PDB file of C-alpha atoms in Angstrom:
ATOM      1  CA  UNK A   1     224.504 -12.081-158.661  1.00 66.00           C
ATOM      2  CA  UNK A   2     226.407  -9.543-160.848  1.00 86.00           C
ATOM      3  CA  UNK A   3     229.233 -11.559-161.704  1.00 92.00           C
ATOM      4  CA  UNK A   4     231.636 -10.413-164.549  1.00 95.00           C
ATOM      5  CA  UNK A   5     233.391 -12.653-166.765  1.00 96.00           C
ATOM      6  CA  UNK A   6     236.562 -12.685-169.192  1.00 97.00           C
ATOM      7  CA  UNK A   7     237.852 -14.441-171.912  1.00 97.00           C
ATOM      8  CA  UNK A   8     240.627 -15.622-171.773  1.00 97.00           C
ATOM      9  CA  UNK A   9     242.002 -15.999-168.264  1.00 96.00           C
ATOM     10  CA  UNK A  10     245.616 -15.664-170.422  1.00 97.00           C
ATOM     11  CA  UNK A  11     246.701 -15.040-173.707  1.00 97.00           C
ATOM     12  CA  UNK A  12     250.762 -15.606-175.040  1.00 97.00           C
ATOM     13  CA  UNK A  13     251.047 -14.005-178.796  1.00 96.00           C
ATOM     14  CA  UNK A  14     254.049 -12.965-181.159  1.00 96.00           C
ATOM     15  CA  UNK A  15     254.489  -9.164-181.874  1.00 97.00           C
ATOM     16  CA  UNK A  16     252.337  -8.135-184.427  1.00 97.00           C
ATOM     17  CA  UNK A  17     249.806 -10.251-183.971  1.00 97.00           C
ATOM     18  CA  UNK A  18     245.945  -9.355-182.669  1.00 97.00           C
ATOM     19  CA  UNK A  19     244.739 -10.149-179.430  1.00 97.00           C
ATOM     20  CA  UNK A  20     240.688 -10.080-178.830  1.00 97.00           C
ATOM     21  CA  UNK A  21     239.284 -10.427-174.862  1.00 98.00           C
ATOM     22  CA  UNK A  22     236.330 -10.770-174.241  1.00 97.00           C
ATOM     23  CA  UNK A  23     233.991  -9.290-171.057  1.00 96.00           C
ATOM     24  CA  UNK A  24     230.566 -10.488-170.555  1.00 96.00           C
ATOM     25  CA  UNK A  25     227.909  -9.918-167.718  1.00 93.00           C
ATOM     26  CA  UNK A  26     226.385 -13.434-166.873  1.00 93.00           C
ATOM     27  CA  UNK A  27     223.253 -12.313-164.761  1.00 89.00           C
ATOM     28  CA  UNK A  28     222.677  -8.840-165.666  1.00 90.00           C
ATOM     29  CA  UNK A  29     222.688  -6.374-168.522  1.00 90.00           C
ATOM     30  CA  UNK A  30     225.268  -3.640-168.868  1.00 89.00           C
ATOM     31  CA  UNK A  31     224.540   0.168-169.975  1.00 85.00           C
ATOM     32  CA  UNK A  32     227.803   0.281-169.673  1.00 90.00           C
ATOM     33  CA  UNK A  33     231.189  -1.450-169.415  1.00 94.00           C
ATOM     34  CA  UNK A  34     234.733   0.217-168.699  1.00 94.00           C
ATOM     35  CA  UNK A  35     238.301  -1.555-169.725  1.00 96.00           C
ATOM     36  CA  UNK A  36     241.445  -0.949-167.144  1.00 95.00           C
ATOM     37  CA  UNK A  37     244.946  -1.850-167.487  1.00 95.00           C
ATOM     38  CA  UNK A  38     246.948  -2.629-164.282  1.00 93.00           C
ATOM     39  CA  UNK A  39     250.731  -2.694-164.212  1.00 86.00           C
ATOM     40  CA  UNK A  40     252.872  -5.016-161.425  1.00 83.00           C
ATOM     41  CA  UNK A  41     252.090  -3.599-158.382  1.00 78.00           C
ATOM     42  CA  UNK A  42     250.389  -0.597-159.415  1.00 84.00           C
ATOM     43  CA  UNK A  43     246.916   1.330-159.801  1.00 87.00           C
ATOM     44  CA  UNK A  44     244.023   0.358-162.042  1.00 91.00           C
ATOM     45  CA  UNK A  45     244.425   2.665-165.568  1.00 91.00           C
ATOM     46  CA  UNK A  46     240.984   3.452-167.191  1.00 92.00           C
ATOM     47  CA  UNK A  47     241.648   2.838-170.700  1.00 95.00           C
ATOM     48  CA  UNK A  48     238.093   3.662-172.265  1.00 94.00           C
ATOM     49  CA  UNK A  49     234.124   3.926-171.106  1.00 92.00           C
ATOM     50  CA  UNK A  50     231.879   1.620-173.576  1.00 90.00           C
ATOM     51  CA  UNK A  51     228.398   1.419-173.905  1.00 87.00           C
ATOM     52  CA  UNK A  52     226.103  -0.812-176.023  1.00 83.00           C
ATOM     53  CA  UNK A  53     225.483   0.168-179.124  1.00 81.00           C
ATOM     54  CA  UNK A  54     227.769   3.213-179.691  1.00 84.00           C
ATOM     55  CA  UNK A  55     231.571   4.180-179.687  1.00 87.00           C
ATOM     56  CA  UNK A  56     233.989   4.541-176.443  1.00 91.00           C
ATOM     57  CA  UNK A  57     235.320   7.041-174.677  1.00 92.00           C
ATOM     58  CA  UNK A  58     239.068   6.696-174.641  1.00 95.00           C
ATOM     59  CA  UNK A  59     240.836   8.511-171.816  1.00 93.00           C
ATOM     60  CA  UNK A  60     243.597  10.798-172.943  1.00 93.00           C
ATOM     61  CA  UNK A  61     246.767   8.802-174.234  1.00 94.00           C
ATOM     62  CA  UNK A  62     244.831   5.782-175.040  1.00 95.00           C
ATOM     63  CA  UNK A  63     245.012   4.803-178.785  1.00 94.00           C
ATOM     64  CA  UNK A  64     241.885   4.176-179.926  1.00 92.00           C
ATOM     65  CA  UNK A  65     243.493   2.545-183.113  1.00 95.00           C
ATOM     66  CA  UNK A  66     245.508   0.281-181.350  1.00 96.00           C
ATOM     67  CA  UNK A  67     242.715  -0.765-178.446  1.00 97.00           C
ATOM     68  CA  UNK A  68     239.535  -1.650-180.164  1.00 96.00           C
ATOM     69  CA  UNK A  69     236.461  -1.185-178.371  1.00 94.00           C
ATOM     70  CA  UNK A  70     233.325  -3.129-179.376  1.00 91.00           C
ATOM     71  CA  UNK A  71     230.146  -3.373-177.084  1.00 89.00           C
ATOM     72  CA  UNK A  72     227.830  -5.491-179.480  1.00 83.00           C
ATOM     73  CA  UNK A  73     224.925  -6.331-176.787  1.00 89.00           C
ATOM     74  CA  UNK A  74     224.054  -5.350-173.404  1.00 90.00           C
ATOM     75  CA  UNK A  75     226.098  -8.259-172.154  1.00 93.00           C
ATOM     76  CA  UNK A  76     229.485  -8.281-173.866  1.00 94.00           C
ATOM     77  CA  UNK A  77     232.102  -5.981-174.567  1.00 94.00           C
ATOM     78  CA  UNK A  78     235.228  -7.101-176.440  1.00 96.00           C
ATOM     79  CA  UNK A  79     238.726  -5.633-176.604  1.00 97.00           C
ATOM     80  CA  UNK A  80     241.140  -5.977-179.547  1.00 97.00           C
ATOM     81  CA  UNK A  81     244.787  -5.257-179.085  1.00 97.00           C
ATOM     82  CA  UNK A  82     245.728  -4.687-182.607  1.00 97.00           C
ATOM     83  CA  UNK A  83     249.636  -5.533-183.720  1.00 96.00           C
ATOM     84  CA  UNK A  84     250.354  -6.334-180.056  1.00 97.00           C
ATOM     85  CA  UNK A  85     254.035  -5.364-179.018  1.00 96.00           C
ATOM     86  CA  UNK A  86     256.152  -6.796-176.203  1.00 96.00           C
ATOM     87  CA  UNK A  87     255.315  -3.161-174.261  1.00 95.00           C
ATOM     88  CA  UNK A  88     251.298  -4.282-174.400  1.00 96.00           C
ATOM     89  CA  UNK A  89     251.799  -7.135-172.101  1.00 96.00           C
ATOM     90  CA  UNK A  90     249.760  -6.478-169.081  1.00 95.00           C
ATOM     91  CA  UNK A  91     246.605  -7.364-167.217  1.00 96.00           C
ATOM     92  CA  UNK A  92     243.498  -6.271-168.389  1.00 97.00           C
ATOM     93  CA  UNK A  93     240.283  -5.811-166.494  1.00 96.00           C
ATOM     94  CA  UNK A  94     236.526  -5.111-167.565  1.00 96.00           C
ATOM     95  CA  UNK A  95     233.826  -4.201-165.391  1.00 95.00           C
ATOM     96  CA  UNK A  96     230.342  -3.641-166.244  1.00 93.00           C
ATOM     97  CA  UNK A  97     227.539  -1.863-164.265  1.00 89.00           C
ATOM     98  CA  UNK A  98     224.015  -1.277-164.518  1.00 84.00           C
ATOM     99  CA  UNK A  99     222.357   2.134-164.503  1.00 76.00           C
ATOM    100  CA  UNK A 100     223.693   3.288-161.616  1.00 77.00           C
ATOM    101  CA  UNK A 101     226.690   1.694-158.987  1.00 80.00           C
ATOM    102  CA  UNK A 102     228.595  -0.011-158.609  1.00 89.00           C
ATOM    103  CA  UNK A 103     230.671  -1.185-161.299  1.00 90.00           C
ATOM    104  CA  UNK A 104     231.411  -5.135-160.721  1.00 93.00           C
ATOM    105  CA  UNK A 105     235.108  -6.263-161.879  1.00 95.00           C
ATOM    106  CA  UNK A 106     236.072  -9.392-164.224  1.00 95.00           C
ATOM    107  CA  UNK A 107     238.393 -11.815-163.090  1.00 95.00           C
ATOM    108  CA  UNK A 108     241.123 -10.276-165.534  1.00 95.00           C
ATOM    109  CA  UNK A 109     243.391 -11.190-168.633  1.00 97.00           C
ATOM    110  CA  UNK A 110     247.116 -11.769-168.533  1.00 96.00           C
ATOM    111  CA  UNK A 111     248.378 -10.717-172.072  1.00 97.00           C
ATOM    112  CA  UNK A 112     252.201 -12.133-172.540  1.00 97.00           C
ATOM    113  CA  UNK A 113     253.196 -10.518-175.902  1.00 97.00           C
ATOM    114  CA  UNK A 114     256.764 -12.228-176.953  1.00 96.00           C
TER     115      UNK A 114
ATOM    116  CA  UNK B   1     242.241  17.437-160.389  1.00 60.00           C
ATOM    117  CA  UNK B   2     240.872  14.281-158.817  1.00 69.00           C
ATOM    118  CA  UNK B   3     242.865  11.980-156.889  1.00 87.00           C
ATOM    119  CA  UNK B   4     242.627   9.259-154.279  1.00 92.00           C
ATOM    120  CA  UNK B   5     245.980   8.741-151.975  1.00 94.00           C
ATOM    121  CA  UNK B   6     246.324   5.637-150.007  1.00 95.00           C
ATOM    122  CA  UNK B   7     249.412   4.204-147.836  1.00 91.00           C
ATOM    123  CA  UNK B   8     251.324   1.470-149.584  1.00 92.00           C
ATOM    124  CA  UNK B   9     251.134  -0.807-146.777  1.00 96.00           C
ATOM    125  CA  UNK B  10     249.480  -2.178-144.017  1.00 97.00           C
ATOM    126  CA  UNK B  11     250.799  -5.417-141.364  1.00 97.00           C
ATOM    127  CA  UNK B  12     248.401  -7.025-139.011  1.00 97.00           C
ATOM    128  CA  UNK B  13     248.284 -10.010-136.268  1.00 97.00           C
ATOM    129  CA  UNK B  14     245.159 -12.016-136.978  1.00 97.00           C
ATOM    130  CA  UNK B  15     242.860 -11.691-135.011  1.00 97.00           C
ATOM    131  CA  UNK B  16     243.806  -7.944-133.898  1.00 97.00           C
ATOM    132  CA  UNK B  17     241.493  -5.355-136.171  1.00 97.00           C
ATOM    133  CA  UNK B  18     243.138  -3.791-139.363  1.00 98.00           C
ATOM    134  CA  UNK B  19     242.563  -0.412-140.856  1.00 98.00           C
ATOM    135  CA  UNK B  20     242.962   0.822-144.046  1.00 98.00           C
ATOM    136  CA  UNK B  21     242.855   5.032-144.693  1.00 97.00           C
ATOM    137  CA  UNK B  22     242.067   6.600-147.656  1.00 96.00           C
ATOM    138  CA  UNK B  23     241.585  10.585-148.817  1.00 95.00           C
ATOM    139  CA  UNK B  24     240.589  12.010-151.692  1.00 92.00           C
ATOM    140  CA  UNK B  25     240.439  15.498-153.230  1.00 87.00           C
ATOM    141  CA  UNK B  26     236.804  15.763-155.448  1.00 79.00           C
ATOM    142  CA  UNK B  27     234.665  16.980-152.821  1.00 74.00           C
ATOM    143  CA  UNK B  28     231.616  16.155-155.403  1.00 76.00           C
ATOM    144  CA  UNK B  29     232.019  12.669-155.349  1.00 71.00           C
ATOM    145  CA  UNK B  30     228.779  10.956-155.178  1.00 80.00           C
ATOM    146  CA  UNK B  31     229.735   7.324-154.185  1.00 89.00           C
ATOM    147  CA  UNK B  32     232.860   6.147-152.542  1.00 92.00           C
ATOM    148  CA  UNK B  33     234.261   2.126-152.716  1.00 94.00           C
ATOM    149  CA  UNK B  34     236.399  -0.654-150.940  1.00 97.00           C
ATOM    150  CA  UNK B  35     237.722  -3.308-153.467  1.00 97.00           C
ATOM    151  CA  UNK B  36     239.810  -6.505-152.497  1.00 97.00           C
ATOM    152  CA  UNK B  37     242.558  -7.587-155.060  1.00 95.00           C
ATOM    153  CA  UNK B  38     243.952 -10.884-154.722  1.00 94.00           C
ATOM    154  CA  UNK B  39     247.251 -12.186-156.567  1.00 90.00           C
ATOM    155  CA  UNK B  40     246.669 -12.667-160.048  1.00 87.00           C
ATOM    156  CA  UNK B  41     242.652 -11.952-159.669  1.00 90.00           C
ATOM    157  CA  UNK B  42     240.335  -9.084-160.711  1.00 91.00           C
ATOM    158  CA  UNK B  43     238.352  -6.723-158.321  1.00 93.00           C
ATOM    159  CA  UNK B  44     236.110  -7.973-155.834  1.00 94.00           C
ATOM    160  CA  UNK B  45     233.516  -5.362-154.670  1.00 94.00           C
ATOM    161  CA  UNK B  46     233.670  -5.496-150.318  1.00 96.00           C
ATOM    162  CA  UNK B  47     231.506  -2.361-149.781  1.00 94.00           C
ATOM    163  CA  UNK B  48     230.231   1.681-150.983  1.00 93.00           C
ATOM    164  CA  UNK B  49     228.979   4.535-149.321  1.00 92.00           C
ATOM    165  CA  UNK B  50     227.006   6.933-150.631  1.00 90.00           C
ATOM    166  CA  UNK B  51     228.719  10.230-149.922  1.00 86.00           C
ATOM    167  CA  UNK B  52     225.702  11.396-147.602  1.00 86.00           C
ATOM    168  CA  UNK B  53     226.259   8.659-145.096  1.00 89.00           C
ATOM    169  CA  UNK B  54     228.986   8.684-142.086  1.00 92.00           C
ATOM    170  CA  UNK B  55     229.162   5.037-141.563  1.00 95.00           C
ATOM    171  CA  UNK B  56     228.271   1.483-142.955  1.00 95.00           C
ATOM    172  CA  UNK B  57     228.719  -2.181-141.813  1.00 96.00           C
ATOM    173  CA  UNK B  58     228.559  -4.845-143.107  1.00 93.00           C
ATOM    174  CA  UNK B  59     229.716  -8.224-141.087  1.00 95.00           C
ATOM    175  CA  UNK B  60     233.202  -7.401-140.129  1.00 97.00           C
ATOM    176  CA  UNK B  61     233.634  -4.283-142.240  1.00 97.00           C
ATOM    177  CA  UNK B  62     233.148  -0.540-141.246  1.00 97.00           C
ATOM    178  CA  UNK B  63     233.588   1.940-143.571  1.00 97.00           C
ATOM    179  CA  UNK B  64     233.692   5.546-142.109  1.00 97.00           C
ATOM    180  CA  UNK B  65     233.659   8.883-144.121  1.00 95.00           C
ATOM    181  CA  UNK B  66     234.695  12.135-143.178  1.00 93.00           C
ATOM    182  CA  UNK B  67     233.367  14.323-145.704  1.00 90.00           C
ATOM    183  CA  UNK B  68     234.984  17.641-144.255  1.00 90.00           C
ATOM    184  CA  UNK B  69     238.253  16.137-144.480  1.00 92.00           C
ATOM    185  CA  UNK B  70     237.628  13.966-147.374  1.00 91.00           C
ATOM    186  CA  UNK B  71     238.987  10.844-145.601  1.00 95.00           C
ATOM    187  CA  UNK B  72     237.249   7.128-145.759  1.00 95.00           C
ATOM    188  CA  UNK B  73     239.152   3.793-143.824  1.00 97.00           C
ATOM    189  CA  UNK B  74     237.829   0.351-143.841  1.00 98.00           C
ATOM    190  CA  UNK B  75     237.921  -1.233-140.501  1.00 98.00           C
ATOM    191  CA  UNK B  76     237.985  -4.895-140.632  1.00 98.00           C
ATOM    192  CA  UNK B  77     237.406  -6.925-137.349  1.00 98.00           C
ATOM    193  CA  UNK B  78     238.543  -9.740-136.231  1.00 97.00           C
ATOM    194  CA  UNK B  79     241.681  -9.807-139.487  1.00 98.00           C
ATOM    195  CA  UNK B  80     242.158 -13.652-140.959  1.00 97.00           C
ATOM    196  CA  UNK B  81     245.154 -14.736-142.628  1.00 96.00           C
ATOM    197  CA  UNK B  82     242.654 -14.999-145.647  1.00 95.00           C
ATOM    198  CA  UNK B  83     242.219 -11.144-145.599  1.00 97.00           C
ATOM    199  CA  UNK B  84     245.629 -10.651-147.396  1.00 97.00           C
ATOM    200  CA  UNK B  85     245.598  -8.403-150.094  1.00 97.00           C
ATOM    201  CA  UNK B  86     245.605  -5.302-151.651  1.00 96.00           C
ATOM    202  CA  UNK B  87     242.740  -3.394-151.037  1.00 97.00           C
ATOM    203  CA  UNK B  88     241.832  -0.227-153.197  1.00 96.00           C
ATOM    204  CA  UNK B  89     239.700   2.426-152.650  1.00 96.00           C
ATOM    205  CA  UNK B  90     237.815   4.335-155.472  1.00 94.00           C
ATOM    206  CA  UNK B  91     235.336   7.113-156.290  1.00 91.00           C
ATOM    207  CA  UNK B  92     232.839   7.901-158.774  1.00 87.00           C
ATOM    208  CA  UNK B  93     232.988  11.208-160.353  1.00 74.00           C
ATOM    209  CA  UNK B  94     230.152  13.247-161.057  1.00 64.00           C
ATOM    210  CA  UNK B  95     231.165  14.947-164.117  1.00 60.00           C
ATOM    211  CA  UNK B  96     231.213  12.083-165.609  1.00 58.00           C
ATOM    212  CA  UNK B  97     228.124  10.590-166.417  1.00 62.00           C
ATOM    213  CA  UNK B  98     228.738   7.011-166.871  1.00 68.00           C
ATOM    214  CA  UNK B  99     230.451   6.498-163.576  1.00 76.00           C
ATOM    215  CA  UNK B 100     234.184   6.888-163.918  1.00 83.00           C
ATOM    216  CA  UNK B 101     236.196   5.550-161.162  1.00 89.00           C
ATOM    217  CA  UNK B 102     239.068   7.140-159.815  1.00 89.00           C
ATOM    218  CA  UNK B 103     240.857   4.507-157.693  1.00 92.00           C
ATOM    219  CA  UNK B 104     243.895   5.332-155.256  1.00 93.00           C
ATOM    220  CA  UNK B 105     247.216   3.184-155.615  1.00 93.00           C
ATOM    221  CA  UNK B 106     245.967   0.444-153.325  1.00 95.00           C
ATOM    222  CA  UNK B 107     247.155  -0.832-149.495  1.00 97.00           C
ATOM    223  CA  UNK B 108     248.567  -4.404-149.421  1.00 97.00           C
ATOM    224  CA  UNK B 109     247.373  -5.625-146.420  1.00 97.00           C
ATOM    225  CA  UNK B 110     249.600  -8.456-144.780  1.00 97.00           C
ATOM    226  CA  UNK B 111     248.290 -10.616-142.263  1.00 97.00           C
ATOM    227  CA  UNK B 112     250.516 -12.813-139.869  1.00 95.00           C
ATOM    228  CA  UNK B 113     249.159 -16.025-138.235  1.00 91.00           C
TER     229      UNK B 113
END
């Protein structure tokens, strides 16, 4: 149980373009789901806290213009990455938890933005 | 401020036992966490304690917190070659309501045959 999914596994776009991933719960429904950003060989970054039905919670320094947050139903959360540059390329992870912990991780998606 | 210090690295003989260390400075931290990274993956969950608890185990994995000294390790017995990988530690924050994580920078565990 509790497994974590995302959409897609990788993702090459141009600069300028928009990039939507997608995080879904496949056995359980999410109160709430979080998006992290992990750089080579470092930390996880908490980018925003989302939960169904109403707006994130960006942490401080996170462009909530450029990162688009949308948690539509208690099992999917989507992330846009709106005119993508070259310095957005990372790897992005959801998790998703229930009421209380712990928070269960996605298998992560490697944005390439040339 | 909250933060969560781990060493960088960690290098093992399987079969011998491996331990990881972590500390941590938010002394109201309600749950505390063990995650596995592999190359290119996400975050698989390998264990939490709840902060009023000294010790859990769980197969080959003891996790032991020292609350006065705000320390936590993860013992793993018995270390495979399959163990390899960086293993964070995180904990939940509770002034934040919807269970912010504050993770440390990760221990890349390296296990020779």
């Amino acid at each position: 149980g509790a497994v974590v999914s995302q959409h897609p596994s990788r993702v090459i776009c141009k600069s300028g373009t928009s990039v939507k991933i997608e995080c879904r719960s496949l056995d359980f429904q999410a109160t709430t789901m979080f998006w992290y950003r992990q750089f080579p060989k470092k930390s996880l970054m908490l980018m925003a806290t989302s939960n169904e039905g109403s707006k994130a919670t960006y942490e401080q320094g996170v462009e909530k213009d450029k990162f688009l947050i949308n948690h539509a139903s208690l099992t999917l959360s989507t992330l846009t990455v709106t005119s993508a540059h070259p310095e957005d390329s990372s790897f992005y992870i959801c998790s998703a938890r229930l009421a209380g912990p712990p928070q269960y991780f996605g298998p992560g998606t490697r944005l390439l933005v040339l | 401020g909250e933060d969560v210090e781990q060493s960088l690295f960690l290098s093992v003989r399987e079969g011998d036992s491996s331990v990881i260390n972590c500390t941590y400075t938010d002394s109201s931290s309600t749950y505390l966490y063990w995650y596995k990274q592999e190359p290119g993956a996400g975050l698989q969950l390998l264990t939490y304690i709840f902060s009023n608890m000294d010790m859990k185990q769980d197969q080959r994995l003891t996790v032991l917190l020292n609350k006065k000294d705000k320390h936590l390790s993860l013992r793993i017995a018995d270390t495979q070659t399959g163990d390899s990988a960086i293993y964070f530690c995180a904990e939940s924050i509770v002034s934040s309501n919807t269970g912010k994580l504050i993770f440390g920078q990760g221990t890349t565990l390296q296990v020779k045959p």
